[in-house]
mmCIF file of C-alpha atoms in Angstrom:
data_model
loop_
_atom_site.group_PDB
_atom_site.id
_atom_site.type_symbol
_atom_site.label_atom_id
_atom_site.label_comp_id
_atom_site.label_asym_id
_atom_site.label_seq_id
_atom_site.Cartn_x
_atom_site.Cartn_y
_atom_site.Cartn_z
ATOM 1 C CA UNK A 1 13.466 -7.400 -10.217
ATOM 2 C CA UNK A 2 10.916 -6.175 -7.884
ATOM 3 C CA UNK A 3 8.631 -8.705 -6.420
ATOM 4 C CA UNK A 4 5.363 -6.839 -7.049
ATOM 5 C CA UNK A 5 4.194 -3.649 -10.041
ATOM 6 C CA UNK A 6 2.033 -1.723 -8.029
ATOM 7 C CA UNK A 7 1.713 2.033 -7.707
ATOM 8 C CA UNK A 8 2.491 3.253 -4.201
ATOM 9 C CA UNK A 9 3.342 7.135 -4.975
ATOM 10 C CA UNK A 10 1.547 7.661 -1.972
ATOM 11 C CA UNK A 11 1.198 6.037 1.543
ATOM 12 C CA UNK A 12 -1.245 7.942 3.384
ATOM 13 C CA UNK A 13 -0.724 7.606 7.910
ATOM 14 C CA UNK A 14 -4.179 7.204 9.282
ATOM 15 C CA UNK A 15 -5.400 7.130 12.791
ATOM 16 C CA UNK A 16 -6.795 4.333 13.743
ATOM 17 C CA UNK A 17 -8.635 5.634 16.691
ATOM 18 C CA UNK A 18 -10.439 8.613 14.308
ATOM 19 C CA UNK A 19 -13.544 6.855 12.413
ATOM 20 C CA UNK A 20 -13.972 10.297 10.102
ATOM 21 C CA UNK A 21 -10.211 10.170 9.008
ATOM 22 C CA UNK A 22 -10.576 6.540 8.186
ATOM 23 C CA UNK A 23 -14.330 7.381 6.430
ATOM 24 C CA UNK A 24 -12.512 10.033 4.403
ATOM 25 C CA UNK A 25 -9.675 7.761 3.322
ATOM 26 C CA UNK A 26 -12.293 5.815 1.559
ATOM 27 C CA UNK A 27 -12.764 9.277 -1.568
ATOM 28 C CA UNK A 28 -8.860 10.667 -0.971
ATOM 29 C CA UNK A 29 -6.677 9.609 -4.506
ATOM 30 C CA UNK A 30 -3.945 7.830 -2.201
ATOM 31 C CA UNK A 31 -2.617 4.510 -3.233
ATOM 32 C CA UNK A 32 -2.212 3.088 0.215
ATOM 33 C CA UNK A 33 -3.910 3.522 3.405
ATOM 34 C CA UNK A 34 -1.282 2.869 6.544
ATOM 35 C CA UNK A 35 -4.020 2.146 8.780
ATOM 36 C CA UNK A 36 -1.723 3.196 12.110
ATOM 37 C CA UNK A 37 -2.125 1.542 15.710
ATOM 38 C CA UNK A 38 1.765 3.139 16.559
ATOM 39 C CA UNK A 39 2.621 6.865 16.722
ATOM 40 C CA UNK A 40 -0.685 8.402 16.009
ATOM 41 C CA UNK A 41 -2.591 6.128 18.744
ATOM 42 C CA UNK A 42 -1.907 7.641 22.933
ATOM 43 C CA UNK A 43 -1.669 4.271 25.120
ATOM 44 C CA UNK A 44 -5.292 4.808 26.486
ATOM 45 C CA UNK A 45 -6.744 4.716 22.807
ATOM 46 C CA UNK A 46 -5.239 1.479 21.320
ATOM 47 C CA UNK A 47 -7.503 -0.792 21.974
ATOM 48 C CA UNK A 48 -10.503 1.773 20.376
ATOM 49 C CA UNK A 49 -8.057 2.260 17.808
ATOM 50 C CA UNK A 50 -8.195 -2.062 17.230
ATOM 51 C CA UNK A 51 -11.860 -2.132 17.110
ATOM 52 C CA UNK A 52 -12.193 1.389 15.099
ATOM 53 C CA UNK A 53 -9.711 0.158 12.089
ATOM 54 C CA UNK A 54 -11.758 -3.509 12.407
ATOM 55 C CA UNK A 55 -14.918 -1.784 11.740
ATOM 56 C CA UNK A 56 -13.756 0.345 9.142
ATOM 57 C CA UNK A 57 -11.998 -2.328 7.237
ATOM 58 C CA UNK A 58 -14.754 -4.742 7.484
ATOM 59 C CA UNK A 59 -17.226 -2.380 6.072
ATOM 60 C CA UNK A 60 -15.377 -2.161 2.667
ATOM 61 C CA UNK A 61 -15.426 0.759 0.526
ATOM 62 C CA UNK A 62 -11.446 1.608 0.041
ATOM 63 C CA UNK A 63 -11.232 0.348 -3.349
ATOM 64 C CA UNK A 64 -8.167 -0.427 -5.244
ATOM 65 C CA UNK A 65 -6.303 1.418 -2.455
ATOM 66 C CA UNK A 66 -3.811 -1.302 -0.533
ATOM 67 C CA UNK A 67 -4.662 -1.333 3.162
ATOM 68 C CA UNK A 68 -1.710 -1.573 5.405
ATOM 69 C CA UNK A 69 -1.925 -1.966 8.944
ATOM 70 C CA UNK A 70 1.170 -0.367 10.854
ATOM 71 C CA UNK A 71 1.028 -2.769 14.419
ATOM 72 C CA UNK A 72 3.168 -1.921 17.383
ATOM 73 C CA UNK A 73 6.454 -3.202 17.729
ATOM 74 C CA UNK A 74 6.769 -7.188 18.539
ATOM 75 C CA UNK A 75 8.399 -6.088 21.977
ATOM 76 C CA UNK A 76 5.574 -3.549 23.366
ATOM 77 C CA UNK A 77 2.453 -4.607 25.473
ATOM 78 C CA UNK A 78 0.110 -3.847 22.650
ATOM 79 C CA UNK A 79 1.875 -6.406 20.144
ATOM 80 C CA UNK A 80 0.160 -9.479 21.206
ATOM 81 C CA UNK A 81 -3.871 -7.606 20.309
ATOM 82 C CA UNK A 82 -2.509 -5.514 17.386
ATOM 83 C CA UNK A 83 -0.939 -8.761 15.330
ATOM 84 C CA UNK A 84 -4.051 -11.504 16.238
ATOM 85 C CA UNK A 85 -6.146 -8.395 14.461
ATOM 86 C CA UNK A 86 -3.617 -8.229 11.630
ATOM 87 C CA UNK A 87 -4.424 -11.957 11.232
ATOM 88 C CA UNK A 88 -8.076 -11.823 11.293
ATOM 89 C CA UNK A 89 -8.968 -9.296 8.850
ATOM 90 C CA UNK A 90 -8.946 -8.853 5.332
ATOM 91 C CA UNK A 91 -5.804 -6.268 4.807
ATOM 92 C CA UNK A 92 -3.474 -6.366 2.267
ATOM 93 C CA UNK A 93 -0.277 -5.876 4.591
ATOM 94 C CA UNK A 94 1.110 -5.928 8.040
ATOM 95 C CA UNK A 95 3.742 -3.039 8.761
ATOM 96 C CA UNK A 96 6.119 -4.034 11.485
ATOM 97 C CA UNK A 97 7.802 -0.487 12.863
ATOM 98 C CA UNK A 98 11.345 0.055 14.416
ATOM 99 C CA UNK A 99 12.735 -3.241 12.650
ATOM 100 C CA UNK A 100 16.732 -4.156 13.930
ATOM 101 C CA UNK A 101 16.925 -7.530 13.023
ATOM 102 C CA UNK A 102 15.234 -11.022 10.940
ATOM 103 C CA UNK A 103 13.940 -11.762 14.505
ATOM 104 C CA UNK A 104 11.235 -8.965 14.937
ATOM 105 C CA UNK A 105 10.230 -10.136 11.122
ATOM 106 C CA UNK A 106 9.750 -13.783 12.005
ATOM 107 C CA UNK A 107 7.822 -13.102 14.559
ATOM 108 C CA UNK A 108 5.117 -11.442 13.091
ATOM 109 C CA UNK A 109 5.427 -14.043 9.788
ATOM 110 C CA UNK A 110 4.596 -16.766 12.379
ATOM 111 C CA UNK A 111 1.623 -14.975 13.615
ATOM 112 C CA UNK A 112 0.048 -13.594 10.805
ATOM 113 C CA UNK A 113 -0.519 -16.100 8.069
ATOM 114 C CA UNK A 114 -0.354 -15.384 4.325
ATOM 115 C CA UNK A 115 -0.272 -11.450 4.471
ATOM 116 C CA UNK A 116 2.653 -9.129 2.794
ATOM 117 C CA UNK A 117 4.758 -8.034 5.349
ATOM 118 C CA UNK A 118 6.572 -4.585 5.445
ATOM 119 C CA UNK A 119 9.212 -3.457 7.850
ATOM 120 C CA UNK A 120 10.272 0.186 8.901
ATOM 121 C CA UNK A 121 13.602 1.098 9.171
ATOM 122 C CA UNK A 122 13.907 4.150 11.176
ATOM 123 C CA UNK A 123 16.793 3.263 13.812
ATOM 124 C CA UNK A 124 20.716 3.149 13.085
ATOM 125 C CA UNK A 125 20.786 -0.750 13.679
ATOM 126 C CA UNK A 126 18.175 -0.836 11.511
ATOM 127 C CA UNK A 127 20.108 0.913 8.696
ATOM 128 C CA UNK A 128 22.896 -1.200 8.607
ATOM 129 C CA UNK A 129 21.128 -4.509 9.554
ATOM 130 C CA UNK A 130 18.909 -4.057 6.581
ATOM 131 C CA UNK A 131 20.563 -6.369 4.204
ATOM 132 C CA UNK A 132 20.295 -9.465 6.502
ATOM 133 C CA UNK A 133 16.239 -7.951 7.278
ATOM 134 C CA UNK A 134 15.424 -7.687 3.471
ATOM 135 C CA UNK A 135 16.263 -11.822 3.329
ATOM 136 C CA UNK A 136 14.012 -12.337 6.496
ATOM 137 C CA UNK A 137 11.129 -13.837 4.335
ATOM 138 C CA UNK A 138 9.528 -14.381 1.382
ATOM 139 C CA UNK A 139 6.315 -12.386 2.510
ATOM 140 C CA UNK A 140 8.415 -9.407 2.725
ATOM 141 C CA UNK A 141 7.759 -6.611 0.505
ATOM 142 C CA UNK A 142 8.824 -3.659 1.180
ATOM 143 C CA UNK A 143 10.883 -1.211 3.500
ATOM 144 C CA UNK A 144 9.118 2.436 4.706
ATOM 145 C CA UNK A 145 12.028 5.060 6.044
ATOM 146 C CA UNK A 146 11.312 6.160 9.619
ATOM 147 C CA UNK A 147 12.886 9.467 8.427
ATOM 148 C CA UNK A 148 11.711 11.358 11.663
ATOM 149 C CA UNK A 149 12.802 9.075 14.603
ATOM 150 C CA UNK A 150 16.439 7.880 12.150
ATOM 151 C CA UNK A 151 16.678 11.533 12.665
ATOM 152 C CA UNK A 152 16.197 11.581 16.617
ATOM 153 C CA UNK A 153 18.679 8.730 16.764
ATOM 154 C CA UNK A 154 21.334 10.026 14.606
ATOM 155 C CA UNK A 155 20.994 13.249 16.802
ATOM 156 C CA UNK A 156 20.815 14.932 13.267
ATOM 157 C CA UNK A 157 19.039 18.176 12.214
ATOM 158 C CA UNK A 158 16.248 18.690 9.909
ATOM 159 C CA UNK A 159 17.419 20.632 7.174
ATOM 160 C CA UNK A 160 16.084 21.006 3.753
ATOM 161 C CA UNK A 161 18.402 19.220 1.676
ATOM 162 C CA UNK A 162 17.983 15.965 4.444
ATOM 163 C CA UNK A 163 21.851 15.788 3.723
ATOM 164 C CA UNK A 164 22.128 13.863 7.456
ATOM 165 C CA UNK A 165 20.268 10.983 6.034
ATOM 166 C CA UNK A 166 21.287 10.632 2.857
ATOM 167 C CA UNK A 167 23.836 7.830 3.786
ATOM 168 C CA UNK A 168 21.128 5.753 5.787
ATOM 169 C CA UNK A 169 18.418 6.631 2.431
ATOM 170 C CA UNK A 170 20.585 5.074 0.452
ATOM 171 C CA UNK A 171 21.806 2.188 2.476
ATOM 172 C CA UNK A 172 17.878 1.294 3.293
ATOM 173 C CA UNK A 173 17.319 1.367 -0.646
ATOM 174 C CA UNK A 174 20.613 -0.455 -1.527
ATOM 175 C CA UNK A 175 19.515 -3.129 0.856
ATOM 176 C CA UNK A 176 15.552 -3.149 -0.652
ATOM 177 C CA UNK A 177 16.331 -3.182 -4.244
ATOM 178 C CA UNK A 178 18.866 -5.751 -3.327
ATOM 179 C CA UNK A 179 16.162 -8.038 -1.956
ATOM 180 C CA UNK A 180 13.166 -6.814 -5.117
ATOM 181 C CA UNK A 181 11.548 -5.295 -2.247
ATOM 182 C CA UNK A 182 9.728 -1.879 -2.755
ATOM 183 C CA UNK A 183 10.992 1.243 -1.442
ATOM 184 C CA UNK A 184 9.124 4.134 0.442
ATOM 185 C CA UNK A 185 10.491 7.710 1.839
ATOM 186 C CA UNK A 186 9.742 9.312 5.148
ATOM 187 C CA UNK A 187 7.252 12.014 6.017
ATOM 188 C CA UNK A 188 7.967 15.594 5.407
ATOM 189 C CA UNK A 189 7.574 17.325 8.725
ATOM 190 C CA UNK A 190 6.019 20.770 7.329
ATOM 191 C CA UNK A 191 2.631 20.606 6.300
ATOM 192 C CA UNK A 192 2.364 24.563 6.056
ATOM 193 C CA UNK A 193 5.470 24.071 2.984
ATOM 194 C CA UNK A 194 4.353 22.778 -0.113
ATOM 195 C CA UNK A 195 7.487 23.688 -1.966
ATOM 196 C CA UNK A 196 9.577 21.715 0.738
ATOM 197 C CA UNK A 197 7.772 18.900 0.276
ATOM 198 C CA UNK A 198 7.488 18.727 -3.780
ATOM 199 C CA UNK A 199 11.267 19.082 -3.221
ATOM 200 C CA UNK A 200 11.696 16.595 -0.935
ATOM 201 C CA UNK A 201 9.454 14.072 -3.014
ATOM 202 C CA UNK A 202 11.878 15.156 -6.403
ATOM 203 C CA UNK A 203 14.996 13.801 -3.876
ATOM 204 C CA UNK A 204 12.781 10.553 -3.515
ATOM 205 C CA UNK A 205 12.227 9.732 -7.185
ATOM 206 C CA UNK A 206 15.936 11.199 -7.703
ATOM 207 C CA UNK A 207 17.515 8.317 -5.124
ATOM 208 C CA UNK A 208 15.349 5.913 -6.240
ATOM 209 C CA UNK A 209 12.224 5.039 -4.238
ATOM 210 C CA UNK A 210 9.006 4.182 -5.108
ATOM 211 C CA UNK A 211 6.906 6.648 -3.341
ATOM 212 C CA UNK A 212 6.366 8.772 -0.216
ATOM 213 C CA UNK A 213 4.549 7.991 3.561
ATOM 214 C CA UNK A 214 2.350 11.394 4.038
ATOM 215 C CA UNK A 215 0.155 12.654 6.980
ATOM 216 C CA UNK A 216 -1.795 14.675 5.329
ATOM 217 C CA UNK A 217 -4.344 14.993 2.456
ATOM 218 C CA UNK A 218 -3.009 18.163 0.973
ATOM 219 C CA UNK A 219 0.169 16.124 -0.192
ATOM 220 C CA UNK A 220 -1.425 13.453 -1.622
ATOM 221 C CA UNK A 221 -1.421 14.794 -5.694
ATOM 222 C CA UNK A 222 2.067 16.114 -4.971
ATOM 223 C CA UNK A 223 3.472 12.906 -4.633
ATOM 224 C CA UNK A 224 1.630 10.792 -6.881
ATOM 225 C CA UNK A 225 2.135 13.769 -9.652
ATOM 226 C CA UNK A 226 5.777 13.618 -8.882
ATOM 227 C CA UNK A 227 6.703 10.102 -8.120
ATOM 228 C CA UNK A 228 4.363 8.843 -11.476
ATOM 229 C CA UNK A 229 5.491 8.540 -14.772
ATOM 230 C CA UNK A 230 5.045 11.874 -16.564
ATOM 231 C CA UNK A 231 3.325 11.341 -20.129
ATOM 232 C CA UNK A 232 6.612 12.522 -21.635
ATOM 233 C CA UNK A 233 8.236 9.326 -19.988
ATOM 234 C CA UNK A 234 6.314 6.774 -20.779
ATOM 235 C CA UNK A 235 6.346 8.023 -24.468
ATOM 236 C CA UNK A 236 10.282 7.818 -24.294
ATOM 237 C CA UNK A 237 10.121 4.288 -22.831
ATOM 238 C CA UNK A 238 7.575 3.049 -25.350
ATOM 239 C CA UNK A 239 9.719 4.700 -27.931
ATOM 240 C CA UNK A 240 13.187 2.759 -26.804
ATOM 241 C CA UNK A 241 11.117 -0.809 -26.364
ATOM 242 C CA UNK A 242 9.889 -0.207 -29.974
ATOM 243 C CA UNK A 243 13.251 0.832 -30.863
ATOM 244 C CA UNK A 244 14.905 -2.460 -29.192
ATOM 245 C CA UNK A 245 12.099 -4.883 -30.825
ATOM 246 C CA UNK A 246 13.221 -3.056 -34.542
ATOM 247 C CA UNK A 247 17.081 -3.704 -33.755
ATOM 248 C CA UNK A 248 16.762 -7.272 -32.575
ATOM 249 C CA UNK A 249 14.342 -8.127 -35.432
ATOM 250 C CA UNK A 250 17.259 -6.572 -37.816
ATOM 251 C CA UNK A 251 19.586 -9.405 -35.725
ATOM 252 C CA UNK A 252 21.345 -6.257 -33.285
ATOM 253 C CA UNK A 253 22.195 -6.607 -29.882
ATOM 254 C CA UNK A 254 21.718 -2.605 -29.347
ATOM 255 C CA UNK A 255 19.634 -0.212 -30.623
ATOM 256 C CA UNK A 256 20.297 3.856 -31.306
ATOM 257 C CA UNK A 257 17.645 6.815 -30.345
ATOM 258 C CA UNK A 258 18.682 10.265 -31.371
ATOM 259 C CA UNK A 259 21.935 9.495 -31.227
ATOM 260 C CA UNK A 260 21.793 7.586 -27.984
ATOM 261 C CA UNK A 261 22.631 3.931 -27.609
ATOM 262 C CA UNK A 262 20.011 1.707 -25.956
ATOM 263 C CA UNK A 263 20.629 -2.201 -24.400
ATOM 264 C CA UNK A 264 19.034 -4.635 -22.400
ATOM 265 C CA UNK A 265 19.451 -2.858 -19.210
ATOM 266 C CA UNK A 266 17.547 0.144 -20.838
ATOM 267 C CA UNK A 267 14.687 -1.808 -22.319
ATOM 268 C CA UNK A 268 14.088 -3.415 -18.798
ATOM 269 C CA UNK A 269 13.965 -0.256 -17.182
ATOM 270 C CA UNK A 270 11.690 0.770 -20.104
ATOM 271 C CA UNK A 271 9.203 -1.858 -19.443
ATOM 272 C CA UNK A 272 9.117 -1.146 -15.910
ATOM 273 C CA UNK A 273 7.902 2.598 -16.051
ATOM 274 C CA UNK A 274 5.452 1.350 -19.186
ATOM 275 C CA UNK A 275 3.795 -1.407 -16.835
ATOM 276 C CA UNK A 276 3.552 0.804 -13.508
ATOM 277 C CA UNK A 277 1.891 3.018 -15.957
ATOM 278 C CA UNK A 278 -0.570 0.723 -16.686
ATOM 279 C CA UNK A 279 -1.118 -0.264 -12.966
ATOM 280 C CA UNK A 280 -1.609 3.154 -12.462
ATOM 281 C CA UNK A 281 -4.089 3.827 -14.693
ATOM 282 C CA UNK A 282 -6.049 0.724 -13.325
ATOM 283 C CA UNK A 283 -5.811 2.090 -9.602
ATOM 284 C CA UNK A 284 -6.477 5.225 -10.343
ATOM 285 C CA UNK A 285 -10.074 4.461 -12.777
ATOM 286 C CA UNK A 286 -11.011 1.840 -9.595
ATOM 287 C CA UNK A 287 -10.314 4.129 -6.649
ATOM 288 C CA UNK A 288 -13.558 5.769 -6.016
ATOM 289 C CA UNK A 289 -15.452 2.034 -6.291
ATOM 290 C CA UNK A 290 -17.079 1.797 -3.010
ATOM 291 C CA UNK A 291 -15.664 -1.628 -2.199
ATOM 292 C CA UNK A 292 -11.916 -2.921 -1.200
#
């Protein structure tokens, strides 16, 4: 079972050397913030980018949105700056990019003290080293698919149907659920195609993961319309956990709706969608409070 019920449709990238993209985080309807030192930050900006994302974080105002910080990798030259930060302020994650092995993972646990730790796995070694990194600690939560640089390294094309990384999706979301971790997809690369990306976000939910990483505002309803429960859904599932309750009060061991035959494995399922539900209903009536 998963470690943690929390919505995480979206993962919004944000700069964390541009003070009015982190300001306007604070209103947008994500349900994380991935506040980014990494790809979005040039060399010359990261140590603005430290003090920007301190500021911003330290002021408040985010809400019931879960702030992740996305550090540089344990190897680079910014490493050292971006994880004493990580331990020093009040975020609700650490994500550690380019992960290829346990090592990288207890690294950072060592450094940064009693913070959820989340690992990106955008590199083949990643991929199929991902069953020995999901067992790395007990602060890890969750995996985020590098989907642009696995494709670099696979020397794959982006085409529509992501077909070229459908073996390393899987393997990265074998290897989370495996572990109760959380599972979230890659960015969608064209932020001028809404119907590519609504597609791309149906594949998510489809294979299984929890949500998507965007870059862009725009997206943001897209995937937290898509990868929520629909009303219709979370009728069904209260419907089949009503359903089991009347069987096993009548002394069954499985239940029948409209002709299909419900167990255990259905009810748990059931309960799932019913409680993130909940949880999203909760984040989403708490995320324009003015405080994190």
């Amino acid at each position: 079972m998963p470690k943690h019920i929390r919505p995480r449709r979206s993962m919004l990238y944000v700069p964390g050397d541009k003070p009015r993209a982190l300001e306007k985080a604070r209103t947008l309807p994500c349900d994380a913030i991935l506040l980014d030192l990494e790809d979005a930050v040039a060399p010359e900006a990261k140590e603005t980018a430290r003090r920007t994302i301190a500021e911003a974080v330290r002021a408040g105002g985010y809400g019931s949105r879960e702030l992740i910080l996305r550090v540089n990798g344990v190897a680079s030259d910014w490493a050292e700056a971006d994880l004493k930060l990580a331990s020093e302020l009040p975020v609700d994650g650490v994500l550690i990019p380019k992960v290829e092995d346990e090592g990288a993972v207890r690294h950072v646990e060592a450094l940064v003290p009693d913070t959820a730790l989340w690992c990106m796995i955008e590199t083949p070694r990643g991929v199929l080293c991902a069953p020995e990194i999901g067992g790395a600690s007990e602060r890890l939560t969750g995996f985020v698919a590098g989907t642009n640089d696995l494709t670099k390294e696979l020397r794959a094309r982006h085409v529509p149907d992501r077909a070229p990384l459908l073996t390393s999706l899987s393997l990265i979301l074998l290897a989370a659920r495996a572990h109760g971790l959380a599972a979230i997809d890659g960015v969608h690369l064209g932020l001028d195609d809404p119907d590519g990306f609504e597609a791309a976000c149906r594949q998510g939910v489809e294979l299984g993961f929890d949500g998507k990483t965007v870059v862009h505002p725009s997206t943001i309803e897209a995937a937290n319309r898509i990868f929520g429960p629909s009303p219709e859904a979370v009728a069904k599932a209260r419907e089949i956990v009503a359903a089991w309750a009347a069987a096993r009060a009548e002394g069954k061991g499985v239940a029948r709706i409209g002709g299909a035959m419900v167990e255990q494995l259905h009810v748990d399922e059931a309960q799932r969608l019913i409680d993130l539900a909940h949880q999203i209903a909760g984040h989403d009536a708490k995320g324009h409070e003015r405080s994190h």
